[in-house]
PDB file of C-alpha atoms in Angstrom:
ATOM      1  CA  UNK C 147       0.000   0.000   0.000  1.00  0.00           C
ATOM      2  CA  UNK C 148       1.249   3.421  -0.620  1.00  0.00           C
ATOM      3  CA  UNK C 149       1.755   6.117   1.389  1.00  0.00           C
ATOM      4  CA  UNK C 150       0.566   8.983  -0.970  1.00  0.00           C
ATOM      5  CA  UNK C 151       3.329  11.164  -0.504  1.00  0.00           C
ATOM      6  CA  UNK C 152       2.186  11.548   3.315  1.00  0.00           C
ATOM      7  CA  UNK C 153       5.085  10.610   5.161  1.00  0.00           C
ATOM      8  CA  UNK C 154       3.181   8.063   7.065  1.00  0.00           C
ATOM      9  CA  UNK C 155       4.913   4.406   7.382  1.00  0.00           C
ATOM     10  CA  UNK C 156       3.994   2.397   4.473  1.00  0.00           C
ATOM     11  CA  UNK C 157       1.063   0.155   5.530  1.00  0.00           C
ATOM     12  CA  UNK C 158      -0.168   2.558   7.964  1.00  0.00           C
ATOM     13  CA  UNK C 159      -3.871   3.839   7.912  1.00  0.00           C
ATOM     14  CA  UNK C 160      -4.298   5.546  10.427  1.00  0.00           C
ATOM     15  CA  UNK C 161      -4.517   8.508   8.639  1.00  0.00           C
ATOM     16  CA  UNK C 162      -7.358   7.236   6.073  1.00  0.00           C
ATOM     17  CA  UNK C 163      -9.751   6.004   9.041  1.00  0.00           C
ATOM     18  CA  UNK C 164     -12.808   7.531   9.588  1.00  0.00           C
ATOM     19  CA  UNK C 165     -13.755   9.690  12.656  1.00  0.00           C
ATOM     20  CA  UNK C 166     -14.860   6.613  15.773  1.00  0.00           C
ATOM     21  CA  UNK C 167     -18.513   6.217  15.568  1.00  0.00           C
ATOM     22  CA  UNK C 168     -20.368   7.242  18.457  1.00  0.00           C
ATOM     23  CA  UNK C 169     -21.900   4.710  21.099  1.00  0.00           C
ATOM     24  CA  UNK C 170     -24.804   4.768  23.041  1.00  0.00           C
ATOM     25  CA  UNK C 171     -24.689   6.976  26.150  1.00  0.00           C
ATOM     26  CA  UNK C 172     -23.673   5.056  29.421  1.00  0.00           C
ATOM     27  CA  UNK C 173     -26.294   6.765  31.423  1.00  0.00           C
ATOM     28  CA  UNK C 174     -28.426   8.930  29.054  1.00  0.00           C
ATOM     29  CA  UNK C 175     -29.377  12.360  31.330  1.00  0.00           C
ATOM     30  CA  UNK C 176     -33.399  11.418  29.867  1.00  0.00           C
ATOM     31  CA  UNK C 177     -34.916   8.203  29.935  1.00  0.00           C
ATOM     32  CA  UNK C 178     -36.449   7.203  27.272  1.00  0.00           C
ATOM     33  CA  UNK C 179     -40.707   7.726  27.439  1.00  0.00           C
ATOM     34  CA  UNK C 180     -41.032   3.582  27.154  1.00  0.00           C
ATOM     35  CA  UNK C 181     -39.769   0.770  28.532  1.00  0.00           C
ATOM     36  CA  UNK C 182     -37.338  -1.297  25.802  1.00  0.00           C
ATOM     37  CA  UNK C 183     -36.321  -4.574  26.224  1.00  0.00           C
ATOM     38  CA  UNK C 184     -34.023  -4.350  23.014  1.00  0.00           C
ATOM     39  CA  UNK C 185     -30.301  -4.610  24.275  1.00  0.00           C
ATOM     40  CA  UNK C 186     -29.143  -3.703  21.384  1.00  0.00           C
ATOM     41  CA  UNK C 187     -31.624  -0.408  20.233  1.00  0.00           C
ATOM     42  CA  UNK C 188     -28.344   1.264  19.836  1.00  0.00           C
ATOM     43  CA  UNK C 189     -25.923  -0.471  17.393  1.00  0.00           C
ATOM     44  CA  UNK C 190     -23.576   0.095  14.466  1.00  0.00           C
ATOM     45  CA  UNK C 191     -25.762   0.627  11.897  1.00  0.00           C
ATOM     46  CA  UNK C 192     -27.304   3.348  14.137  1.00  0.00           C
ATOM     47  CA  UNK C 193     -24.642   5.150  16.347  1.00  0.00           C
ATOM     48  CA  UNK C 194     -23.562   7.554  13.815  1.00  0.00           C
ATOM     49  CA  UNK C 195     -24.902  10.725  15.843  1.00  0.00           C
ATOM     50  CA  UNK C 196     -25.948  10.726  19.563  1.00  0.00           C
ATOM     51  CA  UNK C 197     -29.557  12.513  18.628  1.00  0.00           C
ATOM     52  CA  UNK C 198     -32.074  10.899  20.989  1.00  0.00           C
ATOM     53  CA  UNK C 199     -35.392  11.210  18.669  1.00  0.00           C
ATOM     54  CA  UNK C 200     -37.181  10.140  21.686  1.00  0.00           C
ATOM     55  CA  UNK C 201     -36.246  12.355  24.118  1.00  0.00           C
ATOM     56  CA  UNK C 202     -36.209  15.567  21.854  1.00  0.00           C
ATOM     57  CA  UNK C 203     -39.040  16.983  22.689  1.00  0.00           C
ATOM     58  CA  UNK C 204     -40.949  17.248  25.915  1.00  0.00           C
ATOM     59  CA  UNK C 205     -44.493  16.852  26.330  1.00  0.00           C
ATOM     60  CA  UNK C 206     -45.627  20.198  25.778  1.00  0.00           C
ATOM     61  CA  UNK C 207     -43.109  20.638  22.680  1.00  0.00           C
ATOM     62  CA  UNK C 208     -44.749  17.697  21.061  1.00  0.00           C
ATOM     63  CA  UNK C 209     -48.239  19.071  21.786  1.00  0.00           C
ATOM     64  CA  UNK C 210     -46.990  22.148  20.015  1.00  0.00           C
ATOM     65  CA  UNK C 211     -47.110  20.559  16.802  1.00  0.00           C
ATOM     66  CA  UNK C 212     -50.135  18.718  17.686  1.00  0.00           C
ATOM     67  CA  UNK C 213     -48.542  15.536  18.803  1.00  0.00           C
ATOM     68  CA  UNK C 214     -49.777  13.234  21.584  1.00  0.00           C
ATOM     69  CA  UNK C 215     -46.883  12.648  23.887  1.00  0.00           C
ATOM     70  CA  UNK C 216     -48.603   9.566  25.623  1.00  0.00           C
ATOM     71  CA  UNK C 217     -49.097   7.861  22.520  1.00  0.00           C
ATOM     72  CA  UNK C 218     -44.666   7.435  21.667  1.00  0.00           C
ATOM     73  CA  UNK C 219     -43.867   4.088  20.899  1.00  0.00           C
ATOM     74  CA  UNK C 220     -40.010   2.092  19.630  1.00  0.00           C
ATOM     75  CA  UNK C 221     -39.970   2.896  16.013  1.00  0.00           C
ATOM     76  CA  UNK C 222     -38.334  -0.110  15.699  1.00  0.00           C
ATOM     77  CA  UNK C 223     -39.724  -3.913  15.840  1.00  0.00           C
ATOM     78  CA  UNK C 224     -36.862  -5.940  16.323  1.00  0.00           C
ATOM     79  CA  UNK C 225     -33.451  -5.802  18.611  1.00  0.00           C
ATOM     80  CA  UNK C 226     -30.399  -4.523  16.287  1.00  0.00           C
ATOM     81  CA  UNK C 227     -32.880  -2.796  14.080  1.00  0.00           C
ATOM     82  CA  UNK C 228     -31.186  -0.581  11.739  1.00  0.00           C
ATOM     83  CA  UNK C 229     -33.449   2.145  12.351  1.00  0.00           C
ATOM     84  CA  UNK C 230     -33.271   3.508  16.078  1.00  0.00           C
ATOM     85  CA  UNK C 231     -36.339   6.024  16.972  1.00  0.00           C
ATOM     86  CA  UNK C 232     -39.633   6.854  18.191  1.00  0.00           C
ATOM     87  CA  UNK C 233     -43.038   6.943  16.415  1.00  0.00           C
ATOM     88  CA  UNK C 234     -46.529   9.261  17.656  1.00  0.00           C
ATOM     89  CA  UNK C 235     -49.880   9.369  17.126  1.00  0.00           C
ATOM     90  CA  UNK C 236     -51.473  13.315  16.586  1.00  0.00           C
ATOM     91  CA  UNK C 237     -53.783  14.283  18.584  1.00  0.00           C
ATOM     92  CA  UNK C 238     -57.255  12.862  16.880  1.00  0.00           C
ATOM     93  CA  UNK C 239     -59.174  15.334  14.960  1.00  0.00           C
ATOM     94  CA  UNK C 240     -63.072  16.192  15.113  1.00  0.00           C
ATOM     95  CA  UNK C 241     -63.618  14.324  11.245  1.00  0.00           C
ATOM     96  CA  UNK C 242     -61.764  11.580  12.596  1.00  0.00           C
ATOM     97  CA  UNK C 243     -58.508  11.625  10.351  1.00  0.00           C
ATOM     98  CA  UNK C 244     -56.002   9.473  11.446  1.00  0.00           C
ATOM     99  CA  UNK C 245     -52.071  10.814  11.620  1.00  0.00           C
ATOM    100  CA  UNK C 246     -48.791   9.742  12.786  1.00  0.00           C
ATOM    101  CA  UNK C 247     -45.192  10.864  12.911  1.00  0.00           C
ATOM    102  CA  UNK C 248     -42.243   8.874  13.063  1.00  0.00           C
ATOM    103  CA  UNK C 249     -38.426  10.147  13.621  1.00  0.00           C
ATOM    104  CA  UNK C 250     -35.199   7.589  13.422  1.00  0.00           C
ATOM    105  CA  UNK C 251     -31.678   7.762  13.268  1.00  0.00           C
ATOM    106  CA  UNK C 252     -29.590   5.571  10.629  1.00  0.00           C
ATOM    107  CA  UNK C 253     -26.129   5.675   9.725  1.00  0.00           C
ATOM    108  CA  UNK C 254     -25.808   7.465   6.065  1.00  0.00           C
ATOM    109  CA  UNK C 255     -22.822   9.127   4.432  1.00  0.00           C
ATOM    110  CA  UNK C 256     -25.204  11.927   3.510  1.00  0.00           C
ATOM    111  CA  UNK C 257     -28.487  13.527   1.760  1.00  0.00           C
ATOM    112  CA  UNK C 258     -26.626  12.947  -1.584  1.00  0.00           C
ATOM    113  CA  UNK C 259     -26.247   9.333  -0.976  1.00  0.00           C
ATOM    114  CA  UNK C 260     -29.423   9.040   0.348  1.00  0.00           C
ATOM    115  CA  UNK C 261     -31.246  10.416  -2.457  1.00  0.00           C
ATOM    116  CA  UNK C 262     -29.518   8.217  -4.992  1.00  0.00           C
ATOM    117  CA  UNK C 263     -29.854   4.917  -3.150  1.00  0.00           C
ATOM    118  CA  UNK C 264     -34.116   6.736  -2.941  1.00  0.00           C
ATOM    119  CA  UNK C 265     -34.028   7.526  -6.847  1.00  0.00           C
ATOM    120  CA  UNK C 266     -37.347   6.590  -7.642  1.00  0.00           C
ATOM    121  CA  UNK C 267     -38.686   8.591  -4.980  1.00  0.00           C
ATOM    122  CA  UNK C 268     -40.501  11.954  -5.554  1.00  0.00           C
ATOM    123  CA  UNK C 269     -37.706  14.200  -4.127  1.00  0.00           C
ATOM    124  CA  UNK C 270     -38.780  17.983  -3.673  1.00  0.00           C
ATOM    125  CA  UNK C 271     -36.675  20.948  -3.637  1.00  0.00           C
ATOM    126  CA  UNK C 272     -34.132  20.886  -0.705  1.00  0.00           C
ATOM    127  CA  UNK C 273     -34.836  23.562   1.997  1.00  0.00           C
ATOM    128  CA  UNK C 274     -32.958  25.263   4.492  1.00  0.00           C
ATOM    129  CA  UNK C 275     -33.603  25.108   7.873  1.00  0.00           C
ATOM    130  CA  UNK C 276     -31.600  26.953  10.745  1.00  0.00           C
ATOM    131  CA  UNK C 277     -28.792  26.498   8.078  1.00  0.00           C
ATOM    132  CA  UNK C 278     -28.998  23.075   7.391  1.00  0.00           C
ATOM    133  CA  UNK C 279     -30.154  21.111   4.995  1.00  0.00           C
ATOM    134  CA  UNK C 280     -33.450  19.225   4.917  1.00  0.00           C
ATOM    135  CA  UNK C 281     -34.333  16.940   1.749  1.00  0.00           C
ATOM    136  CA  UNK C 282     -37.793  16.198   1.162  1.00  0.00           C
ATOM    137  CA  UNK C 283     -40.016  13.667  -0.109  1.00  0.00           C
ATOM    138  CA  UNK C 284     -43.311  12.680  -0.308  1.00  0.00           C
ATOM    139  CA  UNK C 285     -45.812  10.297  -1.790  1.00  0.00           C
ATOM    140  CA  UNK C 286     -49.005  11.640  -2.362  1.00  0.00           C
ATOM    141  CA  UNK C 287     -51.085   8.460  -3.130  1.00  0.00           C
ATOM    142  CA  UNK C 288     -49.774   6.874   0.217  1.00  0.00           C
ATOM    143  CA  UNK C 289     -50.406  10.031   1.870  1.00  0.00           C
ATOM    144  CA  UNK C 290     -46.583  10.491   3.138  1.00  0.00           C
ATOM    145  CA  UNK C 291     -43.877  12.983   2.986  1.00  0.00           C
ATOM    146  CA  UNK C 292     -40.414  12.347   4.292  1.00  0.00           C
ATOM    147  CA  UNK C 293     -37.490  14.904   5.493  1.00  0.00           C
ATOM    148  CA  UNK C 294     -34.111  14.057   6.025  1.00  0.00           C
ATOM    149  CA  UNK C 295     -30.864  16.001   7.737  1.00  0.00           C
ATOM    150  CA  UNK C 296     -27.584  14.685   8.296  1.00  0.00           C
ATOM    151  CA  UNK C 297     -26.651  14.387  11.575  1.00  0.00           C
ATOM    152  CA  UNK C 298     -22.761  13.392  11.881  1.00  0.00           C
ATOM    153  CA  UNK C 299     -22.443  10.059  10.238  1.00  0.00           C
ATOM    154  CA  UNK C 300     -26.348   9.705  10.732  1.00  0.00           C
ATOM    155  CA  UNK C 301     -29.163  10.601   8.744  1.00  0.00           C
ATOM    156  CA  UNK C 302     -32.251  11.562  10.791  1.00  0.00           C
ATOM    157  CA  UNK C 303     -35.918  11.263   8.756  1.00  0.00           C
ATOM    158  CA  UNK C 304     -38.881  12.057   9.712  1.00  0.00           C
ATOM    159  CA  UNK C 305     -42.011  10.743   8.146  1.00  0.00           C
ATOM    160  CA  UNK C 306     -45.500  12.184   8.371  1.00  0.00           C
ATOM    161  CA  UNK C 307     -48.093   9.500   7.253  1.00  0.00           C
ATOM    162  CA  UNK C 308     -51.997  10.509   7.053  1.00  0.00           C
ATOM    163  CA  UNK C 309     -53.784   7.696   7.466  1.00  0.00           C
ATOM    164  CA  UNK C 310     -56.885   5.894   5.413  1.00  0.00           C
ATOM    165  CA  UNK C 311     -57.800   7.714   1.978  1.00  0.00           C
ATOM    166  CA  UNK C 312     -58.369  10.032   0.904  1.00  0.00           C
ATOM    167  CA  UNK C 313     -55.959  11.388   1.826  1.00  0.00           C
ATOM    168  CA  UNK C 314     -55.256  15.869   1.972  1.00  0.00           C
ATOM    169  CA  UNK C 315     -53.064  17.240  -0.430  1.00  0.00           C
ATOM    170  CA  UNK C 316     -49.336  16.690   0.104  1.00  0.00           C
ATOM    171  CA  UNK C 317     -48.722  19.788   0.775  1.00  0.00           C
ATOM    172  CA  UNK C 318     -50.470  19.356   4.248  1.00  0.00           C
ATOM    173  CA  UNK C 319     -48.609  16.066   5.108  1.00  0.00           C
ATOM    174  CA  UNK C 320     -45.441  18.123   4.144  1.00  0.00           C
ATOM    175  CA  UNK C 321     -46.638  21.175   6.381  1.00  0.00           C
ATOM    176  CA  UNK C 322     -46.449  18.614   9.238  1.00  0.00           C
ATOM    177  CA  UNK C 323     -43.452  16.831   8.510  1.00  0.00           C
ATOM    178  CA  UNK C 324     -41.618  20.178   8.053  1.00  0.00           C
ATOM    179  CA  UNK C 325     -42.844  21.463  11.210  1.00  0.00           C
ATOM    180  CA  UNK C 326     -41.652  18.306  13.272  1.00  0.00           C
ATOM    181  CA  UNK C 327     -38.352  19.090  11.725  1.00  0.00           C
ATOM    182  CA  UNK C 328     -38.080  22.219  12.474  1.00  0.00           C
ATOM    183  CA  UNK C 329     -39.252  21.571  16.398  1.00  0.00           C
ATOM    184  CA  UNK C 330     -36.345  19.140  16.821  1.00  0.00           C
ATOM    185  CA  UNK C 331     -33.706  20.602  14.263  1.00  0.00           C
ATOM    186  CA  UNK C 332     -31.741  22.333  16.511  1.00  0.00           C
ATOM    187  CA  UNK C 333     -31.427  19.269  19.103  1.00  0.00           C
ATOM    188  CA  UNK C 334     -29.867  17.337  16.429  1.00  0.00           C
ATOM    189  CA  UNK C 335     -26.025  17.783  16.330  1.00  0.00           C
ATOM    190  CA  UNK C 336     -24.514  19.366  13.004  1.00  0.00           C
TER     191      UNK C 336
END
């Protein structure tokens, strides 16, 4: 192997190896608002940022974007899920309409990569958000619509799904998953 000119010790790597991944917090300073009995919720397909979806928000933060705090549950369904994050229920509406919101962490190298492993996806103009980039997509006949920020070696998405058709326009599950984002952008390290 060569050293490309960089001084280093030919056959040493040390100086191509990525940053350490991060682990899960000895003694996170929230507990999370379930009980898990997954041992391994946090592994190495998701420990590439230490945002907590979970714990983001408090109660009355959530109900601030019309969330119901009791109703959090594991977004994910198995231990050593790739996916690590929680999922809500919105408070119910007087017609009835049915509406969840779902935030998880994965490890991604970035929006870029994630949009071209998602090419067939419907991908909307990128916005900015407290300087940061926020990729969205939606699917209007499945009445969803997706954002996504990098988060360290993480990407964090958060999907809005309206339940039962028919479904609003788009542009109402996108108000929603926008707003989520923006609630919890700023907890989420760069």
């Amino acid at each position: 192997m060569s050293s490309c000119g960089s001084g280093e010790e030919q056959g040493d790597i040390s100086a191509f190896r990525r940053p350490p991944i991060i682990t899960a917090p000895s003694s996170p300073s929230v507990a999370l608002p379930f009980s898990s009995t997954f041992t391994d919720r946090w592994n190495e397909a998701n420990n590439g940022s230490q945002y907590e979806p979970c714990t983001a928000l408090v109660p009355s933060e959530l109900g601030s974007v019309g969330v119901d705090s009791g109703s959090v549950r594991d977004a994910a369904g198995t231990n050593g899920q790739t996916l690590r994050g929680c999922t809500w229920d919105y408070r119910a509406t007087a017609d009835g309409q049915r509406w969840a919101v779902s935030q998880t962490v994965a490890n991604s190298s970035g929006l870029a990569a994630y949009k071209e492993k998602y090419s067939m996806d419907h991908w909307m103009e990128d916005l900015t958000v407290d300087g940061r980039v926020v990729g969205v997509t939606d699917s209007p006949d499945l009445g969803e619509c997706m954002t996504y920020v990098q988060s360290g070696q993480a990407g964090i998405t958060t999907l809005v799904i309206h339940h039962r058709p028919p479904h609003p326009p788009v542009s109402e599950v996108c108000d929603r998953a926008i707003a989520f984002t923006k609630a919890t952008i700023d907890k989420m390290p760069p």
